[in-house]
mmCIF file of C-alpha atoms in Angstrom:
data_model
loop_
_atom_site.group_PDB
_atom_site.id
_atom_site.type_symbol
_atom_site.label_atom_id
_atom_site.label_comp_id
_atom_site.label_asym_id
_atom_site.label_seq_id
_atom_site.Cartn_x
_atom_site.Cartn_y
_atom_site.Cartn_z
ATOM 1 C CA UNK A 28 13.576 6.621 2.181
ATOM 2 C CA UNK A 29 12.620 7.648 5.678
ATOM 3 C CA UNK A 30 12.421 4.832 8.192
ATOM 4 C CA UNK A 31 8.985 4.288 9.736
ATOM 5 C CA UNK A 32 8.901 4.043 13.485
ATOM 6 C CA UNK A 33 6.772 1.244 14.908
ATOM 7 C CA UNK A 34 6.498 2.954 18.273
ATOM 8 C CA UNK A 35 2.894 3.166 19.451
ATOM 9 C CA UNK A 36 1.545 5.701 21.911
ATOM 10 C CA UNK A 37 -1.607 4.879 23.898
ATOM 11 C CA UNK A 38 -4.326 7.473 24.323
ATOM 12 C CA UNK A 39 -5.811 7.942 27.790
ATOM 13 C CA UNK A 40 -9.308 6.564 28.277
ATOM 14 C CA UNK A 41 -12.069 8.986 27.449
ATOM 15 C CA UNK A 42 -14.629 9.808 30.107
ATOM 16 C CA UNK A 43 -17.456 9.323 27.636
ATOM 17 C CA UNK A 44 -18.168 6.780 24.935
ATOM 18 C CA UNK A 45 -17.249 8.044 21.481
ATOM 19 C CA UNK A 46 -19.518 6.757 18.735
ATOM 20 C CA UNK A 47 -17.280 5.859 15.821
ATOM 21 C CA UNK A 48 -19.068 7.066 12.717
ATOM 22 C CA UNK A 49 -19.720 10.009 10.438
ATOM 23 C CA UNK A 50 -16.781 10.974 8.249
ATOM 24 C CA UNK A 51 -14.494 8.092 8.933
ATOM 25 C CA UNK A 52 -14.128 5.633 6.149
ATOM 26 C CA UNK A 53 -15.288 2.053 6.097
ATOM 27 C CA UNK A 54 -14.230 0.578 9.461
ATOM 28 C CA UNK A 55 -15.840 3.269 11.558
ATOM 29 C CA UNK A 56 -18.887 4.093 9.496
ATOM 30 C CA UNK A 57 -22.496 2.894 9.655
ATOM 31 C CA UNK A 58 -22.639 2.852 13.446
ATOM 32 C CA UNK A 59 -25.264 4.229 15.773
ATOM 33 C CA UNK A 60 -25.463 3.937 19.572
ATOM 34 C CA UNK A 61 -26.788 0.516 20.453
ATOM 35 C CA UNK A 62 -28.640 1.974 23.416
ATOM 36 C CA UNK A 63 -30.661 4.351 21.258
ATOM 37 C CA UNK A 64 -34.361 4.207 22.116
ATOM 38 C CA UNK A 65 -36.707 3.836 19.134
ATOM 39 C CA UNK A 66 -39.341 6.283 20.472
ATOM 40 C CA UNK A 67 -39.492 9.627 18.719
ATOM 41 C CA UNK A 68 -41.844 12.559 18.471
ATOM 42 C CA UNK A 69 -43.298 13.853 15.241
ATOM 43 C CA UNK A 70 -40.831 16.751 15.410
ATOM 44 C CA UNK A 71 -38.014 14.252 14.849
ATOM 45 C CA UNK A 72 -39.423 13.660 11.347
ATOM 46 C CA UNK A 73 -39.844 17.323 10.459
ATOM 47 C CA UNK A 74 -38.778 17.953 6.862
ATOM 48 C CA UNK A 75 -35.775 20.203 6.295
ATOM 49 C CA UNK A 76 -35.239 23.010 3.862
ATOM 50 C CA UNK A 77 -32.322 22.630 1.452
ATOM 51 C CA UNK A 78 -30.326 25.134 3.514
ATOM 52 C CA UNK A 79 -31.036 23.184 6.706
ATOM 53 C CA UNK A 80 -29.959 20.018 4.914
ATOM 54 C CA UNK A 81 -26.710 21.710 3.906
ATOM 55 C CA UNK A 82 -26.119 22.597 7.567
ATOM 56 C CA UNK A 83 -26.634 18.939 8.551
ATOM 57 C CA UNK A 84 -24.009 17.790 6.049
ATOM 58 C CA UNK A 85 -21.626 20.544 7.087
ATOM 59 C CA UNK A 86 -21.809 19.415 10.707
ATOM 60 C CA UNK A 87 -21.569 15.752 9.684
ATOM 61 C CA UNK A 88 -18.322 16.434 7.822
ATOM 62 C CA UNK A 89 -16.671 17.938 10.906
ATOM 63 C CA UNK A 90 -16.320 14.578 12.644
ATOM 64 C CA UNK A 91 -12.819 13.442 13.544
ATOM 65 C CA UNK A 92 -12.043 10.103 15.145
ATOM 66 C CA UNK A 93 -10.012 10.613 18.362
ATOM 67 C CA UNK A 94 -7.181 8.141 17.711
ATOM 68 C CA UNK A 95 -5.445 5.862 15.210
ATOM 69 C CA UNK A 96 -6.506 2.232 14.886
ATOM 70 C CA UNK A 97 -5.667 -1.142 13.353
ATOM 71 C CA UNK A 98 -8.076 -3.889 12.267
ATOM 72 C CA UNK A 99 -7.550 -7.387 10.928
ATOM 73 C CA UNK A 100 -10.451 -8.456 8.745
ATOM 74 C CA UNK A 101 -11.808 -10.994 6.284
ATOM 75 C CA UNK A 102 -14.019 -10.437 3.266
ATOM 76 C CA UNK A 103 -16.157 -13.437 2.370
ATOM 77 C CA UNK A 104 -17.530 -13.381 -1.180
ATOM 78 C CA UNK A 105 -20.764 -15.372 -1.633
ATOM 79 C CA UNK A 106 -22.252 -15.773 -5.128
ATOM 80 C CA UNK A 107 -26.049 -15.991 -5.145
ATOM 81 C CA UNK A 108 -26.141 -18.948 -7.530
ATOM 82 C CA UNK A 109 -23.435 -21.009 -5.861
ATOM 83 C CA UNK A 110 -22.556 -22.437 -2.475
ATOM 84 C CA UNK A 111 -18.883 -21.676 -3.050
ATOM 85 C CA UNK A 112 -17.282 -18.976 -0.922
ATOM 86 C CA UNK A 113 -14.019 -17.141 -1.482
ATOM 87 C CA UNK A 114 -12.246 -15.609 1.496
ATOM 88 C CA UNK A 115 -9.850 -12.656 1.420
ATOM 89 C CA UNK A 116 -7.782 -11.612 4.432
ATOM 90 C CA UNK A 117 -6.420 -8.183 5.191
ATOM 91 C CA UNK A 118 -5.390 -5.484 7.621
ATOM 92 C CA UNK A 119 -6.217 -1.798 7.709
ATOM 93 C CA UNK A 120 -4.562 0.995 9.658
ATOM 94 C CA UNK A 121 -6.322 4.323 10.061
ATOM 95 C CA UNK A 122 -5.460 7.894 11.002
ATOM 96 C CA UNK A 123 -6.583 11.470 10.327
ATOM 97 C CA UNK A 124 -5.198 14.488 8.510
ATOM 98 C CA UNK A 125 -7.461 16.755 6.453
ATOM 99 C CA UNK A 126 -9.698 13.696 6.242
ATOM 100 C CA UNK A 127 -9.590 10.029 7.082
ATOM 101 C CA UNK A 128 -6.607 8.036 5.792
ATOM 102 C CA UNK A 129 -6.420 4.254 5.544
ATOM 103 C CA UNK A 130 -3.479 2.070 4.675
ATOM 104 C CA UNK A 131 -4.782 -1.317 3.593
ATOM 105 C CA UNK A 132 -3.313 -4.707 2.684
ATOM 106 C CA UNK A 133 -5.413 -7.545 1.280
ATOM 107 C CA UNK A 134 -4.849 -10.917 -0.361
ATOM 108 C CA UNK A 135 -6.761 -14.083 -1.089
ATOM 109 C CA UNK A 136 -6.722 -16.308 1.993
ATOM 110 C CA UNK A 137 -4.018 -18.952 1.655
ATOM 111 C CA UNK A 138 -2.070 -17.027 -0.983
ATOM 112 C CA UNK A 139 1.550 -16.123 -0.421
ATOM 113 C CA UNK A 140 2.505 -12.735 0.976
ATOM 114 C CA UNK A 141 3.893 -11.828 -2.470
ATOM 115 C CA UNK A 142 0.294 -11.710 -3.766
ATOM 116 C CA UNK A 143 -0.740 -9.047 -1.260
ATOM 117 C CA UNK A 144 -2.160 -5.841 -2.704
ATOM 118 C CA UNK A 145 -1.435 -2.604 -0.863
ATOM 119 C CA UNK A 146 -3.469 0.590 -0.961
ATOM 120 C CA UNK A 147 -3.353 4.044 0.573
ATOM 121 C CA UNK A 148 -6.824 5.565 0.631
ATOM 122 C CA UNK A 149 -7.617 9.161 1.548
ATOM 123 C CA UNK A 150 -11.043 10.736 1.689
ATOM 124 C CA UNK A 151 -12.049 14.348 2.229
ATOM 125 C CA UNK A 152 -12.520 17.172 -0.253
ATOM 126 C CA UNK A 153 -9.454 16.039 -2.222
ATOM 127 C CA UNK A 154 -9.559 12.214 -2.163
ATOM 128 C CA UNK A 155 -6.520 10.221 -3.270
ATOM 129 C CA UNK A 156 -5.890 6.563 -4.018
ATOM 130 C CA UNK A 157 -2.449 4.967 -4.239
ATOM 131 C CA UNK A 158 -1.259 1.420 -4.845
ATOM 132 C CA UNK A 159 1.997 -0.282 -5.839
ATOM 133 C CA UNK A 160 2.878 -0.659 -9.513
ATOM 134 C CA UNK A 161 4.572 -3.680 -11.087
ATOM 135 C CA UNK A 162 7.933 -2.380 -9.900
ATOM 136 C CA UNK A 163 6.793 -2.074 -6.300
ATOM 137 C CA UNK A 164 6.674 1.722 -6.428
ATOM 138 C CA UNK A 165 3.804 3.856 -5.170
ATOM 139 C CA UNK A 166 1.521 4.903 -8.032
ATOM 140 C CA UNK A 167 -1.458 7.217 -7.847
ATOM 141 C CA UNK A 168 -4.682 5.854 -9.327
ATOM 142 C CA UNK A 169 -6.849 8.421 -11.084
ATOM 143 C CA UNK A 170 -10.473 7.654 -11.825
ATOM 144 C CA UNK A 171 -10.447 3.894 -11.235
ATOM 145 C CA UNK A 172 -11.501 3.683 -7.594
ATOM 146 C CA UNK A 173 -14.654 1.731 -8.489
ATOM 147 C CA UNK A 174 -12.668 -1.287 -9.754
ATOM 148 C CA UNK A 175 -12.805 -4.224 -7.259
ATOM 149 C CA UNK A 176 -9.807 -4.999 -5.072
ATOM 150 C CA UNK A 177 -9.730 -8.429 -6.775
ATOM 151 C CA UNK A 178 -11.639 -9.846 -9.733
ATOM 152 C CA UNK A 179 -14.802 -11.423 -8.384
ATOM 153 C CA UNK A 180 -15.080 -9.217 -5.319
ATOM 154 C CA UNK A 181 -17.739 -6.525 -4.927
ATOM 155 C CA UNK A 182 -15.770 -4.326 -2.514
ATOM 156 C CA UNK A 183 -13.783 -1.563 -4.186
ATOM 157 C CA UNK A 184 -11.555 1.292 -2.983
ATOM 158 C CA UNK A 185 -14.553 3.571 -3.693
ATOM 159 C CA UNK A 186 -16.536 1.780 -0.973
ATOM 160 C CA UNK A 187 -13.728 2.317 1.528
ATOM 161 C CA UNK A 188 -12.880 5.850 0.460
ATOM 162 C CA UNK A 189 -16.511 7.100 0.500
ATOM 163 C CA UNK A 190 -15.755 10.215 -1.613
ATOM 164 C CA UNK A 191 -19.479 10.802 -2.070
ATOM 165 C CA UNK A 192 -19.680 12.143 1.496
ATOM 166 C CA UNK A 193 -17.865 15.237 0.194
ATOM 167 C CA UNK A 194 -19.533 15.719 -3.177
ATOM 168 C CA UNK A 195 -20.797 19.291 -3.309
ATOM 169 C CA UNK A 196 -23.701 18.643 -5.698
ATOM 170 C CA UNK A 197 -26.376 17.128 -3.479
ATOM 171 C CA UNK A 198 -30.077 17.359 -2.692
ATOM 172 C CA UNK A 199 -31.807 16.829 0.620
ATOM 173 C CA UNK A 200 -34.600 14.326 -0.126
ATOM 174 C CA UNK A 201 -36.542 13.644 3.050
ATOM 175 C CA UNK A 202 -36.477 12.743 6.719
ATOM 176 C CA UNK A 203 -38.240 9.500 7.542
ATOM 177 C CA UNK A 204 -38.130 6.453 9.779
ATOM 178 C CA UNK A 205 -35.422 3.928 8.963
ATOM 179 C CA UNK A 206 -34.744 0.934 11.187
ATOM 180 C CA UNK A 207 -36.851 2.597 13.846
ATOM 181 C CA UNK A 208 -34.942 5.900 13.833
ATOM 182 C CA UNK A 209 -35.424 9.342 12.219
ATOM 183 C CA UNK A 210 -32.961 9.567 9.340
ATOM 184 C CA UNK A 211 -32.136 12.406 6.920
ATOM 185 C CA UNK A 212 -31.693 11.193 3.333
ATOM 186 C CA UNK A 213 -29.519 12.955 0.762
ATOM 187 C CA UNK A 214 -28.876 12.291 -2.909
ATOM 188 C CA UNK A 215 -25.201 12.901 -3.707
ATOM 189 C CA UNK A 216 -24.362 13.602 -7.375
ATOM 190 C CA UNK A 217 -20.812 12.851 -8.568
ATOM 191 C CA UNK A 218 -18.621 15.544 -10.155
ATOM 192 C CA UNK A 219 -17.971 15.442 -13.892
ATOM 193 C CA UNK A 220 -14.462 13.979 -13.626
ATOM 194 C CA UNK A 221 -15.845 11.050 -11.625
ATOM 195 C CA UNK A 222 -18.715 10.515 -14.076
ATOM 196 C CA UNK A 223 -16.285 10.207 -16.988
ATOM 197 C CA UNK A 224 -14.403 7.373 -15.293
ATOM 198 C CA UNK A 225 -17.467 5.755 -13.686
ATOM 199 C CA UNK A 226 -20.450 6.272 -16.017
ATOM 200 C CA UNK A 227 -22.468 3.488 -14.340
ATOM 201 C CA UNK A 228 -22.770 5.455 -11.086
ATOM 202 C CA UNK A 229 -25.461 8.099 -11.322
ATOM 203 C CA UNK A 230 -25.729 9.071 -7.654
ATOM 204 C CA UNK A 231 -25.323 7.827 -4.094
ATOM 205 C CA UNK A 232 -28.095 8.046 -1.506
ATOM 206 C CA UNK A 233 -26.909 8.385 2.089
ATOM 207 C CA UNK A 234 -28.885 8.327 5.333
ATOM 208 C CA UNK A 235 -27.737 10.290 8.405
ATOM 209 C CA UNK A 236 -29.238 9.672 11.834
ATOM 210 C CA UNK A 237 -31.006 12.857 12.960
ATOM 211 C CA UNK A 238 -30.211 12.519 16.668
ATOM 212 C CA UNK A 239 -26.647 11.177 16.577
ATOM 213 C CA UNK A 240 -25.396 12.567 13.252
ATOM 214 C CA UNK A 241 -23.954 9.212 12.153
ATOM 215 C CA UNK A 242 -24.062 7.423 8.815
ATOM 216 C CA UNK A 243 -26.871 4.863 8.743
ATOM 217 C CA UNK A 244 -27.106 3.733 5.121
ATOM 218 C CA UNK A 245 -25.530 3.965 1.664
ATOM 219 C CA UNK A 246 -27.103 3.057 -1.679
ATOM 220 C CA UNK A 247 -25.177 3.365 -4.948
ATOM 221 C CA UNK A 248 -27.599 4.108 -7.823
ATOM 222 C CA UNK A 249 -27.356 4.178 -11.595
ATOM 223 C CA UNK A 250 -28.432 7.125 -13.770
ATOM 224 C CA UNK A 251 -32.043 5.841 -13.743
ATOM 225 C CA UNK A 252 -32.161 5.593 -9.957
ATOM 226 C CA UNK A 253 -31.927 1.799 -9.815
ATOM 227 C CA UNK A 254 -29.815 0.391 -7.012
ATOM 228 C CA UNK A 255 -26.411 -0.976 -7.954
ATOM 229 C CA UNK A 256 -25.045 -1.704 -4.476
ATOM 230 C CA UNK A 257 -26.404 -1.572 -0.964
ATOM 231 C CA UNK A 258 -24.719 -1.615 2.459
ATOM 232 C CA UNK A 259 -26.056 -3.381 5.549
ATOM 233 C CA UNK A 260 -24.703 -3.498 9.080
ATOM 234 C CA UNK A 261 -24.589 -7.093 10.316
ATOM 235 C CA UNK A 262 -23.554 -6.530 13.926
ATOM 236 C CA UNK A 263 -22.020 -3.864 16.165
ATOM 237 C CA UNK A 264 -19.283 -4.301 18.767
ATOM 238 C CA UNK A 265 -17.959 -2.151 21.597
ATOM 239 C CA UNK A 266 -14.153 -2.033 21.484
ATOM 240 C CA UNK A 267 -12.183 -0.153 24.130
ATOM 241 C CA UNK A 268 -15.121 2.186 24.865
ATOM 242 C CA UNK A 269 -15.767 2.832 21.169
ATOM 243 C CA UNK A 270 -18.507 1.367 18.995
ATOM 244 C CA UNK A 271 -17.890 0.072 15.488
ATOM 245 C CA UNK A 272 -19.370 -2.628 13.300
ATOM 246 C CA UNK A 273 -18.235 -6.252 13.472
ATOM 247 C CA UNK A 274 -19.848 -7.282 10.184
ATOM 248 C CA UNK A 275 -20.725 -5.176 7.168
ATOM 249 C CA UNK A 276 -22.481 -6.638 4.150
ATOM 250 C CA UNK A 277 -22.217 -5.180 0.661
ATOM 251 C CA UNK A 278 -24.684 -6.551 -1.881
ATOM 252 C CA UNK A 279 -24.611 -6.252 -5.652
ATOM 253 C CA UNK A 280 -28.265 -5.579 -6.445
ATOM 254 C CA UNK A 281 -27.927 -6.784 -10.032
ATOM 255 C CA UNK A 282 -26.337 -10.188 -9.457
ATOM 256 C CA UNK A 283 -27.488 -10.468 -5.810
ATOM 257 C CA UNK A 284 -23.973 -11.656 -4.936
ATOM 258 C CA UNK A 285 -22.678 -10.330 -1.657
ATOM 259 C CA UNK A 286 -19.469 -9.610 0.220
ATOM 260 C CA UNK A 287 -19.368 -9.739 4.004
ATOM 261 C CA UNK A 288 -16.545 -7.874 5.722
ATOM 262 C CA UNK A 289 -15.875 -9.342 9.171
ATOM 263 C CA UNK A 290 -13.530 -7.626 11.632
ATOM 264 C CA UNK A 291 -11.572 -10.363 13.413
ATOM 265 C CA UNK A 292 -9.678 -8.213 15.914
ATOM 266 C CA UNK A 293 -9.048 -4.514 16.476
ATOM 267 C CA UNK A 294 -6.892 -2.053 18.414
ATOM 268 C CA UNK A 295 -8.592 1.331 18.653
ATOM 269 C CA UNK A 296 -6.454 3.718 20.702
ATOM 270 C CA UNK A 297 -3.137 3.972 18.909
ATOM 271 C CA UNK A 298 -0.889 6.623 17.442
ATOM 272 C CA UNK A 299 1.317 5.834 14.446
ATOM 273 C CA UNK A 300 4.192 7.771 12.969
ATOM 274 C CA UNK A 301 2.514 9.985 10.294
ATOM 275 C CA UNK A 302 5.145 8.850 7.765
ATOM 276 C CA UNK A 303 3.605 5.381 7.843
ATOM 277 C CA UNK A 304 0.713 6.880 5.843
ATOM 278 C CA UNK A 305 2.782 8.637 3.176
ATOM 279 C CA UNK A 306 2.605 7.184 -0.375
ATOM 280 C CA UNK A 307 6.382 6.814 -0.668
ATOM 281 C CA UNK A 308 6.335 4.442 2.321
ATOM 282 C CA UNK A 309 3.522 2.223 1.041
ATOM 283 C CA UNK A 310 5.937 -0.581 0.170
ATOM 284 C CA UNK A 311 7.524 -0.536 3.634
ATOM 285 C CA UNK A 312 6.799 -3.218 6.218
ATOM 286 C CA UNK A 313 3.878 -2.746 8.576
ATOM 287 C CA UNK A 314 4.545 -2.053 12.276
ATOM 288 C CA UNK A 315 4.770 -5.075 14.542
ATOM 289 C CA UNK A 316 1.993 -4.507 17.079
ATOM 290 C CA UNK A 317 1.886 -6.731 20.190
ATOM 291 C CA UNK A 318 -1.147 -8.988 20.497
ATOM 292 C CA UNK A 319 -2.162 -7.493 23.839
ATOM 293 C CA UNK A 320 -3.167 -4.257 22.086
ATOM 294 C CA UNK A 321 -5.914 -6.078 20.185
ATOM 295 C CA UNK A 322 -9.374 -7.199 21.167
ATOM 296 C CA UNK A 323 -10.874 -10.191 19.367
ATOM 297 C CA UNK A 324 -14.360 -9.719 17.968
ATOM 298 C CA UNK A 325 -15.622 -13.285 18.310
#
C-alpha cells in the first residue's frame, strides 16, 4: 500500500475574501457573507422561469473551494424529552477532485480509539461512500447513506455528502425573502436507485442566495411534503480570510430531537497528498498537523 505523505503545503493569502459555500459538503456549506445588507429591490425577488432556474443551479455547481482543510468537531445529540446529552468527537479533512471529498473519523466522546468509525465521502454527479468493514478493509456502501453515523444520532453520511445538490430531476419553486435575503428555492427529486434504498425521502428543498449564490437552507421532506429534517446555521466564523459556520443544527422534525455540530478548531489553507483521500488508504493513520496551523473557534 502506498505510503501517505503528511507534508503540508500552505497556500498564499488571497487578495479577496472567499465565501466558503455552494458545492462543498457539510463544513463549508450554509454560509453567506456576514456583511450582507438586508435591503433589496423588488427585482431581487423576480420569479424565474424553469430554464433560468436551471442556469442558477448550473452556476451553483461550478463552485470549487480554493484549498484543502482540516476541522476538529463535536456533535452534541439532545433528545427533546430528556436533559441527557451525548457527545461525539471527530475530525474531517477535505479536498476537491470532480467534486468535494471528505475523509471523516468520528467516535463517541470518551470511547477508545478502537471504536472510531472512518468514512470517505464524495459528492458530485457520481457520489461515493466508503467505510471500513469488520476486517479493517475499505468497503463501498451502496444505498445506505441515510443511516446515522451511530445509533441515536440524527447526522448521517447523506447529510455530509449532500448528493441532492446534483440530482437532475428538480423544479424551481419560487424566489422569496428568507432570513432577510432573496433566496431561490428548488425541489430536488431523488433518482430511482436512491428511492429504492431510502423510501422515506420524497424530496429535498434547497434555498440558494440570489446575490451570493450560496446554500442558505436544506429541508428533507417525505413523499407527502412533510418535513423530516431541517438544517439551521447557529453561528458563522471567519477563519484565515474564509467564512464558514461554527455551529450547525440538524433537527429531526418528527421527534424534535436535535444534533448540533460544533467546529472546535480549523485549518483552512492546506494541501494534502491526494492519496490520503483514496479508499485503499482509509485505514491509514491521519497526518500529524502542527497545532500552529489551526485556529480555535471559541
